[in-house]
PDB file of C-alpha atoms in Angstrom:
ATOM      1  CA  UNK A 713    -134.335-131.129  16.849  1.00 42.00           C
ATOM      2  CA  UNK A 714    -137.861-132.284  15.942  1.00 42.00           C
ATOM      3  CA  UNK A 715    -140.961-130.447  17.235  1.00 49.00           C
ATOM      4  CA  UNK A 716    -144.612-131.360  17.504  1.00 50.00           C
ATOM      5  CA  UNK A 717    -146.095-131.625  14.037  1.00 55.00           C
ATOM      6  CA  UNK A 718    -142.743-132.108  12.315  1.00 67.00           C
ATOM      7  CA  UNK A 719    -142.145-134.904   9.822  1.00 79.00           C
ATOM      8  CA  UNK A 720    -139.015-136.797   8.791  1.00 80.00           C
ATOM      9  CA  UNK A 721    -138.225-136.827   5.085  1.00 77.00           C
ATOM     10  CA  UNK A 722    -135.573-139.120   3.588  1.00 76.00           C
ATOM     11  CA  UNK A 723    -133.762-137.452   0.713  1.00 74.00           C
ATOM     12  CA  UNK A 724    -131.623-139.354  -1.786  1.00 72.00           C
ATOM     13  CA  UNK A 725    -128.384-137.533  -2.624  1.00 67.00           C
ATOM     14  CA  UNK A 726    -126.503-137.304  -5.949  1.00 62.00           C
ATOM     15  CA  UNK A 727    -123.772-139.591  -4.563  1.00 62.00           C
ATOM     16  CA  UNK A 728    -126.219-142.366  -3.688  1.00 64.00           C
ATOM     17  CA  UNK A 729    -126.594-141.661   0.009  1.00 67.00           C
ATOM     18  CA  UNK A 730    -129.684-140.870   2.073  1.00 72.00           C
ATOM     19  CA  UNK A 731    -130.173-137.842   4.311  1.00 77.00           C
ATOM     20  CA  UNK A 732    -132.901-137.503   6.920  1.00 79.00           C
ATOM     21  CA  UNK A 733    -134.363-134.002   7.061  1.00 84.00           C
ATOM     22  CA  UNK A 734    -136.786-132.736   9.696  1.00 84.00           C
ATOM     23  CA  UNK A 735    -139.429-130.614   7.954  1.00 83.00           C
ATOM     24  CA  UNK A 736    -142.190-128.515   9.385  1.00 84.00           C
ATOM     25  CA  UNK A 737    -144.190-125.334   8.792  1.00 84.00           C
ATOM     26  CA  UNK A 738    -143.883-122.207  10.908  1.00 82.00           C
ATOM     27  CA  UNK A 739    -146.540-119.473  11.230  1.00 82.00           C
ATOM     28  CA  UNK A 740    -143.953-116.680  10.857  1.00 81.00           C
ATOM     29  CA  UNK A 741    -142.014-118.253   7.992  1.00 82.00           C
ATOM     30  CA  UNK A 742    -141.981-116.183   4.793  1.00 84.00           C
ATOM     31  CA  UNK A 743    -139.916-118.520   2.638  1.00 87.00           C
ATOM     32  CA  UNK A 744    -138.472-122.007   2.559  1.00 88.00           C
ATOM     33  CA  UNK A 745    -135.350-122.185   4.727  1.00 85.00           C
ATOM     34  CA  UNK A 746    -132.878-125.060   5.048  1.00 82.00           C
ATOM     35  CA  UNK A 747    -130.508-125.110   8.022  1.00 80.00           C
ATOM     36  CA  UNK A 748    -127.804-127.509   9.183  1.00 75.00           C
ATOM     37  CA  UNK A 749    -126.630-127.584  12.793  1.00 66.00           C
ATOM     38  CA  UNK A 750    -124.951-130.152  15.063  1.00 55.00           C
ATOM     39  CA  UNK A 751    -128.496-131.345  15.771  1.00 59.00           C
ATOM     40  CA  UNK A 752    -129.181-132.285  12.159  1.00 70.00           C
ATOM     41  CA  UNK A 753    -130.874-130.862   9.057  1.00 81.00           C
ATOM     42  CA  UNK A 754    -134.169-128.938   9.199  1.00 83.00           C
ATOM     43  CA  UNK A 755    -136.429-127.445   6.542  1.00 85.00           C
ATOM     44  CA  UNK A 756    -138.850-124.729   7.651  1.00 87.00           C
ATOM     45  CA  UNK A 757    -141.535-123.402   5.307  1.00 88.00           C
ATOM     46  CA  UNK A 758    -144.643-121.148   5.372  1.00 91.00           C
ATOM     47  CA  UNK A 759    -147.938-122.747   6.321  1.00 88.00           C
ATOM     48  CA  UNK A 760    -149.881-123.923   3.277  1.00 88.00           C
ATOM     49  CA  UNK A 761    -146.788-124.663   1.165  1.00 89.00           C
ATOM     50  CA  UNK A 762    -147.510-127.510  -1.241  1.00 89.00           C
ATOM     51  CA  UNK A 763    -145.541-130.737  -0.505  1.00 85.00           C
ATOM     52  CA  UNK A 764    -144.272-130.832  -4.099  1.00 87.00           C
ATOM     53  CA  UNK A 765    -142.743-127.392  -3.641  1.00 88.00           C
ATOM     54  CA  UNK A 766    -141.046-128.547  -0.434  1.00 85.00           C
ATOM     55  CA  UNK A 767    -139.568-131.619  -2.099  1.00 84.00           C
ATOM     56  CA  UNK A 768    -138.419-129.685  -5.165  1.00 86.00           C
ATOM     57  CA  UNK A 769    -136.622-127.212  -2.906  1.00 86.00           C
ATOM     58  CA  UNK A 770    -134.829-130.044  -1.132  1.00 83.00           C
ATOM     59  CA  UNK A 771    -133.805-131.686  -4.405  1.00 82.00           C
ATOM     60  CA  UNK A 772    -132.240-128.420  -5.623  1.00 84.00           C
ATOM     61  CA  UNK A 773    -130.192-128.166  -2.436  1.00 82.00           C
ATOM     62  CA  UNK A 774    -129.279-131.848  -1.985  1.00 80.00           C
ATOM     63  CA  UNK A 775    -125.655-131.323  -3.058  1.00 78.00           C
ATOM     64  CA  UNK A 776    -125.169-128.405  -0.670  1.00 79.00           C
ATOM     65  CA  UNK A 777    -126.868-130.255   2.165  1.00 79.00           C
ATOM     66  CA  UNK A 778    -124.719-133.360   1.752  1.00 75.00           C
ATOM     67  CA  UNK A 779    -121.553-131.246   1.739  1.00 74.00           C
ATOM     68  CA  UNK A 780    -122.538-129.384   4.911  1.00 73.00           C
ATOM     69  CA  UNK A 781    -123.428-132.588   6.710  1.00 72.00           C
ATOM     70  CA  UNK A 782    -120.048-134.013   5.760  1.00 69.00           C
ATOM     71  CA  UNK A 783    -118.332-130.951   7.203  1.00 63.00           C
ATOM     72  CA  UNK A 784    -120.140-131.382  10.517  1.00 62.00           C
ATOM     73  CA  UNK A 785    -119.521-135.163  10.653  1.00 55.00           C
ATOM     74  CA  UNK A 786    -123.248-135.813  10.863  1.00 45.00           C
ATOM     75  CA  UNK A 787    -123.563-138.448   8.161  1.00 46.00           C
ATOM     76  CA  UNK A 788    -121.153-140.925   9.652  1.00 49.00           C
ATOM     77  CA  UNK A 789    -118.586-141.340  12.377  1.00 52.00           C
ATOM     78  CA  UNK A 790    -115.749-141.811   9.951  1.00 57.00           C
ATOM     79  CA  UNK A 791    -114.489-144.550   7.652  1.00 63.00           C
ATOM     80  CA  UNK A 792    -114.813-148.201   8.699  1.00 68.00           C
ATOM     81  CA  UNK A 793    -112.085-149.529  11.029  1.00 73.00           C
ATOM     82  CA  UNK A 794    -108.943-150.969   9.536  1.00 77.00           C
ATOM     83  CA  UNK A 795    -108.991-154.713  10.217  1.00 79.00           C
ATOM     84  CA  UNK A 796    -105.821-156.771  10.344  1.00 79.00           C
ATOM     85  CA  UNK A 797    -105.657-159.101   7.334  1.00 80.00           C
ATOM     86  CA  UNK A 798    -108.714-157.603   5.613  1.00 83.00           C
ATOM     87  CA  UNK A 799    -108.354-155.950   2.210  1.00 87.00           C
ATOM     88  CA  UNK A 800    -109.738-152.430   2.069  1.00 87.00           C
ATOM     89  CA  UNK A 801    -109.721-149.349  -0.128  1.00 87.00           C
ATOM     90  CA  UNK A 802    -107.919-146.118   0.739  1.00 89.00           C
ATOM     91  CA  UNK A 803    -107.210-142.825  -1.027  1.00 92.00           C
ATOM     92  CA  UNK A 804    -103.697-142.093  -2.254  1.00 94.00           C
ATOM     93  CA  UNK A 805    -102.793-138.951  -4.218  1.00 94.00           C
ATOM     94  CA  UNK A 806    -106.477-138.473  -5.003  1.00 91.00           C
ATOM     95  CA  UNK A 807    -106.972-141.997  -6.365  1.00 91.00           C
ATOM     96  CA  UNK A 808    -108.531-145.052  -4.758  1.00 88.00           C
ATOM     97  CA  UNK A 809    -106.076-147.904  -4.166  1.00 90.00           C
ATOM     98  CA  UNK A 810    -106.442-151.359  -2.643  1.00 91.00           C
ATOM     99  CA  UNK A 811    -104.667-152.014   0.646  1.00 92.00           C
ATOM    100  CA  UNK A 812    -103.940-155.715   1.083  1.00 92.00           C
ATOM    101  CA  UNK A 813    -102.139-157.821   3.702  1.00 90.00           C
ATOM    102  CA  UNK A 814     -99.487-160.461   2.926  1.00 91.00           C
ATOM    103  CA  UNK A 815     -97.147-162.712   4.884  1.00 91.00           C
ATOM    104  CA  UNK A 816     -93.447-161.915   5.085  1.00 89.00           C
ATOM    105  CA  UNK A 817     -90.464-162.345   7.418  1.00 88.00           C
ATOM    106  CA  UNK A 818     -90.163-158.619   8.164  1.00 87.00           C
ATOM    107  CA  UNK A 819     -92.454-155.557   7.855  1.00 89.00           C
ATOM    108  CA  UNK A 820     -92.364-153.697   4.566  1.00 91.00           C
ATOM    109  CA  UNK A 821     -94.704-152.096   2.072  1.00 94.00           C
ATOM    110  CA  UNK A 822     -94.865-152.490  -1.704  1.00 93.00           C
ATOM    111  CA  UNK A 823     -96.621-150.136  -4.115  1.00 92.00           C
ATOM    112  CA  UNK A 824     -97.924-151.830  -7.261  1.00 86.00           C
ATOM    113  CA  UNK A 825     -99.895-149.393  -9.435  1.00 80.00           C
ATOM    114  CA  UNK A 826    -103.359-149.363  -7.790  1.00 84.00           C
ATOM    115  CA  UNK A 827    -102.416-151.609  -4.864  1.00 91.00           C
ATOM    116  CA  UNK A 828    -100.486-151.174  -1.621  1.00 92.00           C
ATOM    117  CA  UNK A 829     -99.231-154.455  -0.186  1.00 93.00           C
ATOM    118  CA  UNK A 830     -98.570-154.597   3.553  1.00 93.00           C
ATOM    119  CA  UNK A 831     -96.101-157.446   4.063  1.00 92.00           C
ATOM    120  CA  UNK A 832     -95.941-158.489   7.703  1.00 90.00           C
ATOM    121  CA  UNK A 833     -95.084-161.518   9.842  1.00 86.00           C
ATOM    122  CA  UNK A 834     -97.999-163.466  11.248  1.00 84.00           C
ATOM    123  CA  UNK A 835    -100.137-163.045  13.216  1.00 82.00           C
ATOM    124  CA  UNK A 836    -101.123-159.810  11.495  1.00 73.00           C
ATOM    125  CA  UNK A 837    -103.069-158.647  14.548  1.00 73.00           C
ATOM    126  CA  UNK A 838     -99.800-158.352  16.494  1.00 79.00           C
ATOM    127  CA  UNK A 839     -98.186-156.445  13.633  1.00 79.00           C
ATOM    128  CA  UNK A 840    -100.773-153.638  13.619  1.00 82.00           C
ATOM    129  CA  UNK A 841     -98.394-151.039  15.130  1.00 84.00           C
ATOM    130  CA  UNK A 842     -95.819-151.892  12.473  1.00 86.00           C
ATOM    131  CA  UNK A 843     -98.497-151.622   9.780  1.00 88.00           C
ATOM    132  CA  UNK A 844     -99.480-148.143  10.945  1.00 89.00           C
ATOM    133  CA  UNK A 845     -95.842-147.034  11.013  1.00 91.00           C
ATOM    134  CA  UNK A 846     -95.262-148.433   7.542  1.00 93.00           C
ATOM    135  CA  UNK A 847     -98.224-146.538   6.133  1.00 94.00           C
ATOM    136  CA  UNK A 848     -97.208-143.266   7.794  1.00 95.00           C
ATOM    137  CA  UNK A 849     -93.621-143.552   6.507  1.00 96.00           C
ATOM    138  CA  UNK A 850     -94.809-144.460   3.014  1.00 96.00           C
ATOM    139  CA  UNK A 851     -97.199-141.493   2.862  1.00 97.00           C
ATOM    140  CA  UNK A 852     -94.507-139.078   4.028  1.00 97.00           C
ATOM    141  CA  UNK A 853     -92.111-140.372   1.383  1.00 96.00           C
ATOM    142  CA  UNK A 854     -94.726-139.839  -1.328  1.00 95.00           C
ATOM    143  CA  UNK A 855     -95.261-136.258  -0.174  1.00 97.00           C
ATOM    144  CA  UNK A 856     -91.568-135.412   0.004  1.00 97.00           C
ATOM    145  CA  UNK A 857     -90.980-136.531  -3.579  1.00 96.00           C
ATOM    146  CA  UNK A 858     -93.484-133.957  -4.818  1.00 96.00           C
ATOM    147  CA  UNK A 859     -92.482-131.251  -2.353  1.00 98.00           C
ATOM    148  CA  UNK A 860     -88.787-131.361  -3.179  1.00 97.00           C
ATOM    149  CA  UNK A 861     -89.551-130.843  -6.871  1.00 96.00           C
ATOM    150  CA  UNK A 862     -91.920-127.931  -6.243  1.00 97.00           C
ATOM    151  CA  UNK A 863     -89.615-126.255  -3.731  1.00 97.00           C
ATOM    152  CA  UNK A 864     -86.853-126.197  -6.306  1.00 96.00           C
ATOM    153  CA  UNK A 865     -89.144-124.165  -8.570  1.00 95.00           C
ATOM    154  CA  UNK A 866     -90.771-121.833  -6.036  1.00 97.00           C
ATOM    155  CA  UNK A 867     -87.841-120.827  -3.821  1.00 96.00           C
ATOM    156  CA  UNK A 868     -86.002-118.905  -6.576  1.00 96.00           C
ATOM    157  CA  UNK A 869     -89.214-117.163  -7.625  1.00 95.00           C
ATOM    158  CA  UNK A 870     -89.982-116.132  -4.047  1.00 95.00           C
ATOM    159  CA  UNK A 871     -86.376-115.374  -3.212  1.00 95.00           C
ATOM    160  CA  UNK A 872     -87.152-116.935   0.163  1.00 95.00           C
ATOM    161  CA  UNK A 873     -86.910-120.437   1.596  1.00 96.00           C
ATOM    162  CA  UNK A 874     -88.171-122.214   4.715  1.00 97.00           C
ATOM    163  CA  UNK A 875     -85.565-123.261   7.256  1.00 97.00           C
ATOM    164  CA  UNK A 876     -87.182-126.706   7.512  1.00 97.00           C
ATOM    165  CA  UNK A 877     -90.034-128.711   6.032  1.00 97.00           C
ATOM    166  CA  UNK A 878     -91.827-130.964   8.482  1.00 97.00           C
ATOM    167  CA  UNK A 879     -94.655-133.425   7.826  1.00 98.00           C
ATOM    168  CA  UNK A 880     -96.852-134.530  10.697  1.00 95.00           C
ATOM    169  CA  UNK A 881    -100.446-135.213  11.652  1.00 93.00           C
ATOM    170  CA  UNK A 882    -102.310-131.953  12.238  1.00 92.00           C
ATOM    171  CA  UNK A 883    -105.683-131.848  13.966  1.00 85.00           C
ATOM    172  CA  UNK A 884    -107.365-129.075  11.982  1.00 83.00           C
ATOM    173  CA  UNK A 885    -104.792-127.151   9.935  1.00 90.00           C
ATOM    174  CA  UNK A 886    -103.374-128.181   6.583  1.00 96.00           C
ATOM    175  CA  UNK A 887    -100.144-126.333   7.138  1.00 96.00           C
ATOM    176  CA  UNK A 888     -98.357-123.678   9.166  1.00 95.00           C
ATOM    177  CA  UNK A 889     -95.285-121.439   9.172  1.00 95.00           C
ATOM    178  CA  UNK A 890     -93.731-120.737  12.557  1.00 95.00           C
ATOM    179  CA  UNK A 891     -91.623-117.844  13.782  1.00 94.00           C
ATOM    180  CA  UNK A 892     -88.445-119.694  12.780  1.00 96.00           C
ATOM    181  CA  UNK A 893     -89.658-120.014   9.169  1.00 96.00           C
ATOM    182  CA  UNK A 894     -90.292-123.743   9.465  1.00 97.00           C
ATOM    183  CA  UNK A 895     -93.105-125.070   7.260  1.00 97.00           C
ATOM    184  CA  UNK A 896     -95.252-127.883   8.660  1.00 97.00           C
ATOM    185  CA  UNK A 897     -97.693-129.785   6.442  1.00 98.00           C
ATOM    186  CA  UNK A 898    -100.405-132.276   7.357  1.00 97.00           C
ATOM    187  CA  UNK A 899     -99.651-135.902   6.511  1.00 97.00           C
ATOM    188  CA  UNK A 900    -103.252-136.310   5.321  1.00 96.00           C
ATOM    189  CA  UNK A 901    -102.311-134.305   2.221  1.00 97.00           C
ATOM    190  CA  UNK A 902    -100.610-137.457   0.917  1.00 97.00           C
ATOM    191  CA  UNK A 903    -104.119-138.816   0.379  1.00 95.00           C
ATOM    192  CA  UNK A 904    -105.265-135.744  -1.579  1.00 95.00           C
ATOM    193  CA  UNK A 905    -104.701-135.047  -5.275  1.00 95.00           C
ATOM    194  CA  UNK A 906    -101.219-133.534  -5.817  1.00 96.00           C
ATOM    195  CA  UNK A 907    -102.642-130.126  -6.874  1.00 97.00           C
ATOM    196  CA  UNK A 908    -104.230-129.766  -3.414  1.00 97.00           C
ATOM    197  CA  UNK A 909    -100.926-130.547  -1.706  1.00 97.00           C
ATOM    198  CA  UNK A 910     -99.202-128.094  -4.009  1.00 98.00           C
ATOM    199  CA  UNK A 911    -101.649-125.346  -3.062  1.00 98.00           C
ATOM    200  CA  UNK A 912    -100.996-125.810   0.671  1.00 98.00           C
ATOM    201  CA  UNK A 913     -97.241-125.691   0.089  1.00 98.00           C
ATOM    202  CA  UNK A 914     -97.579-122.480  -1.933  1.00 98.00           C
ATOM    203  CA  UNK A 915     -99.845-121.002   0.733  1.00 97.00           C
ATOM    204  CA  UNK A 916     -97.269-121.529   3.477  1.00 97.00           C
ATOM    205  CA  UNK A 917     -94.335-120.430   1.307  1.00 97.00           C
ATOM    206  CA  UNK A 918     -96.104-117.170   0.520  1.00 97.00           C
ATOM    207  CA  UNK A 919     -96.299-116.459   4.238  1.00 97.00           C
ATOM    208  CA  UNK A 920     -92.521-116.069   4.042  1.00 97.00           C
ATOM    209  CA  UNK A 921     -93.278-112.884   2.093  1.00 96.00           C
ATOM    210  CA  UNK A 922     -96.490-111.772   3.834  1.00 96.00           C
ATOM    211  CA  UNK A 923     -97.446-113.113   7.276  1.00 94.00           C
ATOM    212  CA  UNK A 924    -101.089-112.033   7.065  1.00 94.00           C
ATOM    213  CA  UNK A 925    -103.908-113.096   4.728  1.00 93.00           C
ATOM    214  CA  UNK A 926    -104.047-109.670   3.114  1.00 95.00           C
ATOM    215  CA  UNK A 927    -104.739-109.024  -0.570  1.00 95.00           C
ATOM    216  CA  UNK A 928    -100.976-108.765  -1.063  1.00 96.00           C
ATOM    217  CA  UNK A 929    -100.598-112.286   0.325  1.00 96.00           C
ATOM    218  CA  UNK A 930    -103.256-113.725  -1.995  1.00 96.00           C
ATOM    219  CA  UNK A 931    -101.592-111.900  -4.860  1.00 97.00           C
ATOM    220  CA  UNK A 932     -98.420-113.879  -4.183  1.00 97.00           C
ATOM    221  CA  UNK A 933    -100.406-117.138  -3.995  1.00 97.00           C
ATOM    222  CA  UNK A 934    -102.094-116.469  -7.327  1.00 97.00           C
ATOM    223  CA  UNK A 935     -98.795-115.509  -8.923  1.00 96.00           C
ATOM    224  CA  UNK A 936     -97.211-118.820  -7.944  1.00 96.00           C
ATOM    225  CA  UNK A 937    -100.308-120.991  -8.384  1.00 97.00           C
ATOM    226  CA  UNK A 938    -103.164-119.475 -10.446  1.00 96.00           C
ATOM    227  CA  UNK A 939    -105.425-122.506  -9.816  1.00 91.00           C
ATOM    228  CA  UNK A 940    -105.284-122.120  -6.030  1.00 95.00           C
ATOM    229  CA  UNK A 941    -108.981-121.298  -5.529  1.00 94.00           C
ATOM    230  CA  UNK A 942    -110.161-124.608  -7.013  1.00 95.00           C
ATOM    231  CA  UNK A 943    -107.767-126.526  -4.751  1.00 95.00           C
ATOM    232  CA  UNK A 944    -108.780-124.535  -1.691  1.00 94.00           C
ATOM    233  CA  UNK A 945    -112.432-125.340  -2.421  1.00 92.00           C
ATOM    234  CA  UNK A 946    -111.598-129.015  -2.913  1.00 92.00           C
ATOM    235  CA  UNK A 947    -109.973-129.211   0.522  1.00 92.00           C
ATOM    236  CA  UNK A 948    -112.928-127.478   2.123  1.00 89.00           C
ATOM    237  CA  UNK A 949    -115.258-130.059   0.647  1.00 86.00           C
ATOM    238  CA  UNK A 950    -113.161-133.180   1.255  1.00 88.00           C
ATOM    239  CA  UNK A 951    -110.878-132.250   4.124  1.00 88.00           C
ATOM    240  CA  UNK A 952    -112.826-133.841   6.958  1.00 85.00           C
ATOM    241  CA  UNK A 953    -112.952-137.184   5.137  1.00 86.00           C
ATOM    242  CA  UNK A 954    -109.204-137.088   4.434  1.00 90.00           C
ATOM    243  CA  UNK A 955    -108.302-136.440   8.052  1.00 90.00           C
ATOM    244  CA  UNK A 956    -110.633-139.218   9.218  1.00 87.00           C
ATOM    245  CA  UNK A 957    -109.067-141.602   6.704  1.00 90.00           C
ATOM    246  CA  UNK A 958    -105.556-140.789   7.896  1.00 92.00           C
ATOM    247  CA  UNK A 959    -106.609-141.373  11.497  1.00 89.00           C
ATOM    248  CA  UNK A 960    -107.994-144.843  10.790  1.00 87.00           C
ATOM    249  CA  UNK A 961    -104.875-145.799   8.796  1.00 90.00           C
ATOM    250  CA  UNK A 962    -102.124-144.506  11.078  1.00 88.00           C
ATOM    251  CA  UNK A 963    -103.443-143.506  14.482  1.00 80.00           C
ATOM    252  CA  UNK A 964    -106.114-145.861  15.677  1.00 60.00           C
ATOM    253  CA  UNK A 965    -109.681-146.894  15.164  1.00 41.00           C
ATOM    254  CA  UNK A 966    -108.181-150.248  14.191  1.00 33.00           C
ATOM    255  CA  UNK A 967    -109.694-153.628  14.951  1.00 33.00           C
ATOM    256  CA  UNK A 968    -107.938-156.981  14.969  1.00 29.00           C
TER     257      UNK A 968
END
């Protein structure tokens, strides 16, 4: 992405990270312009622009830049691998909890406030498949407890109900409604704050009334969940990290 005469600038972000930005002047540039592509971040500016003006522009846009880089997976390749026997942190219902490993005669999982305890027979490295299955089952159970309560409230108001509610790992979607009126939700939503999960449920339920994303559809969403826009924005900003976290916990990227 760099060209002759370009420089690399390291920008500190509000969250404590560091972003490398390629910066360079362009003879036809009329204003400062920041772009993010799969190749990285670039700042283009008119010739003669003072360095202080360039840096001030970057500082004002650091939050936006960090968010866009997260969306394109440019800052990192995902969370660190899950290692058998090693304590780690993971998100659960929007909070950070400690995931720890313990010895036991049979596989099970215990939830103690801000800690999840994986209890497995030794050696833990051989119990990794069981650990992944335990985590997936636990996360689904957490989701279903919330969903059953919300469904009981929304179905009468909609005067419509799904024929089934499935929870599975979805590559890119958060949820879907098929032609047989079955709602499917992404397991990664168990890691998100409950209001975000609630929004996705409402979104799919409203498709029982309106199959398109027309203004009538969004009217139904707002009627059932007035705070939906904040939750939609939250998922857009944090969704990639949630899906990567679910993958390392339940699908792979695991090291013994």
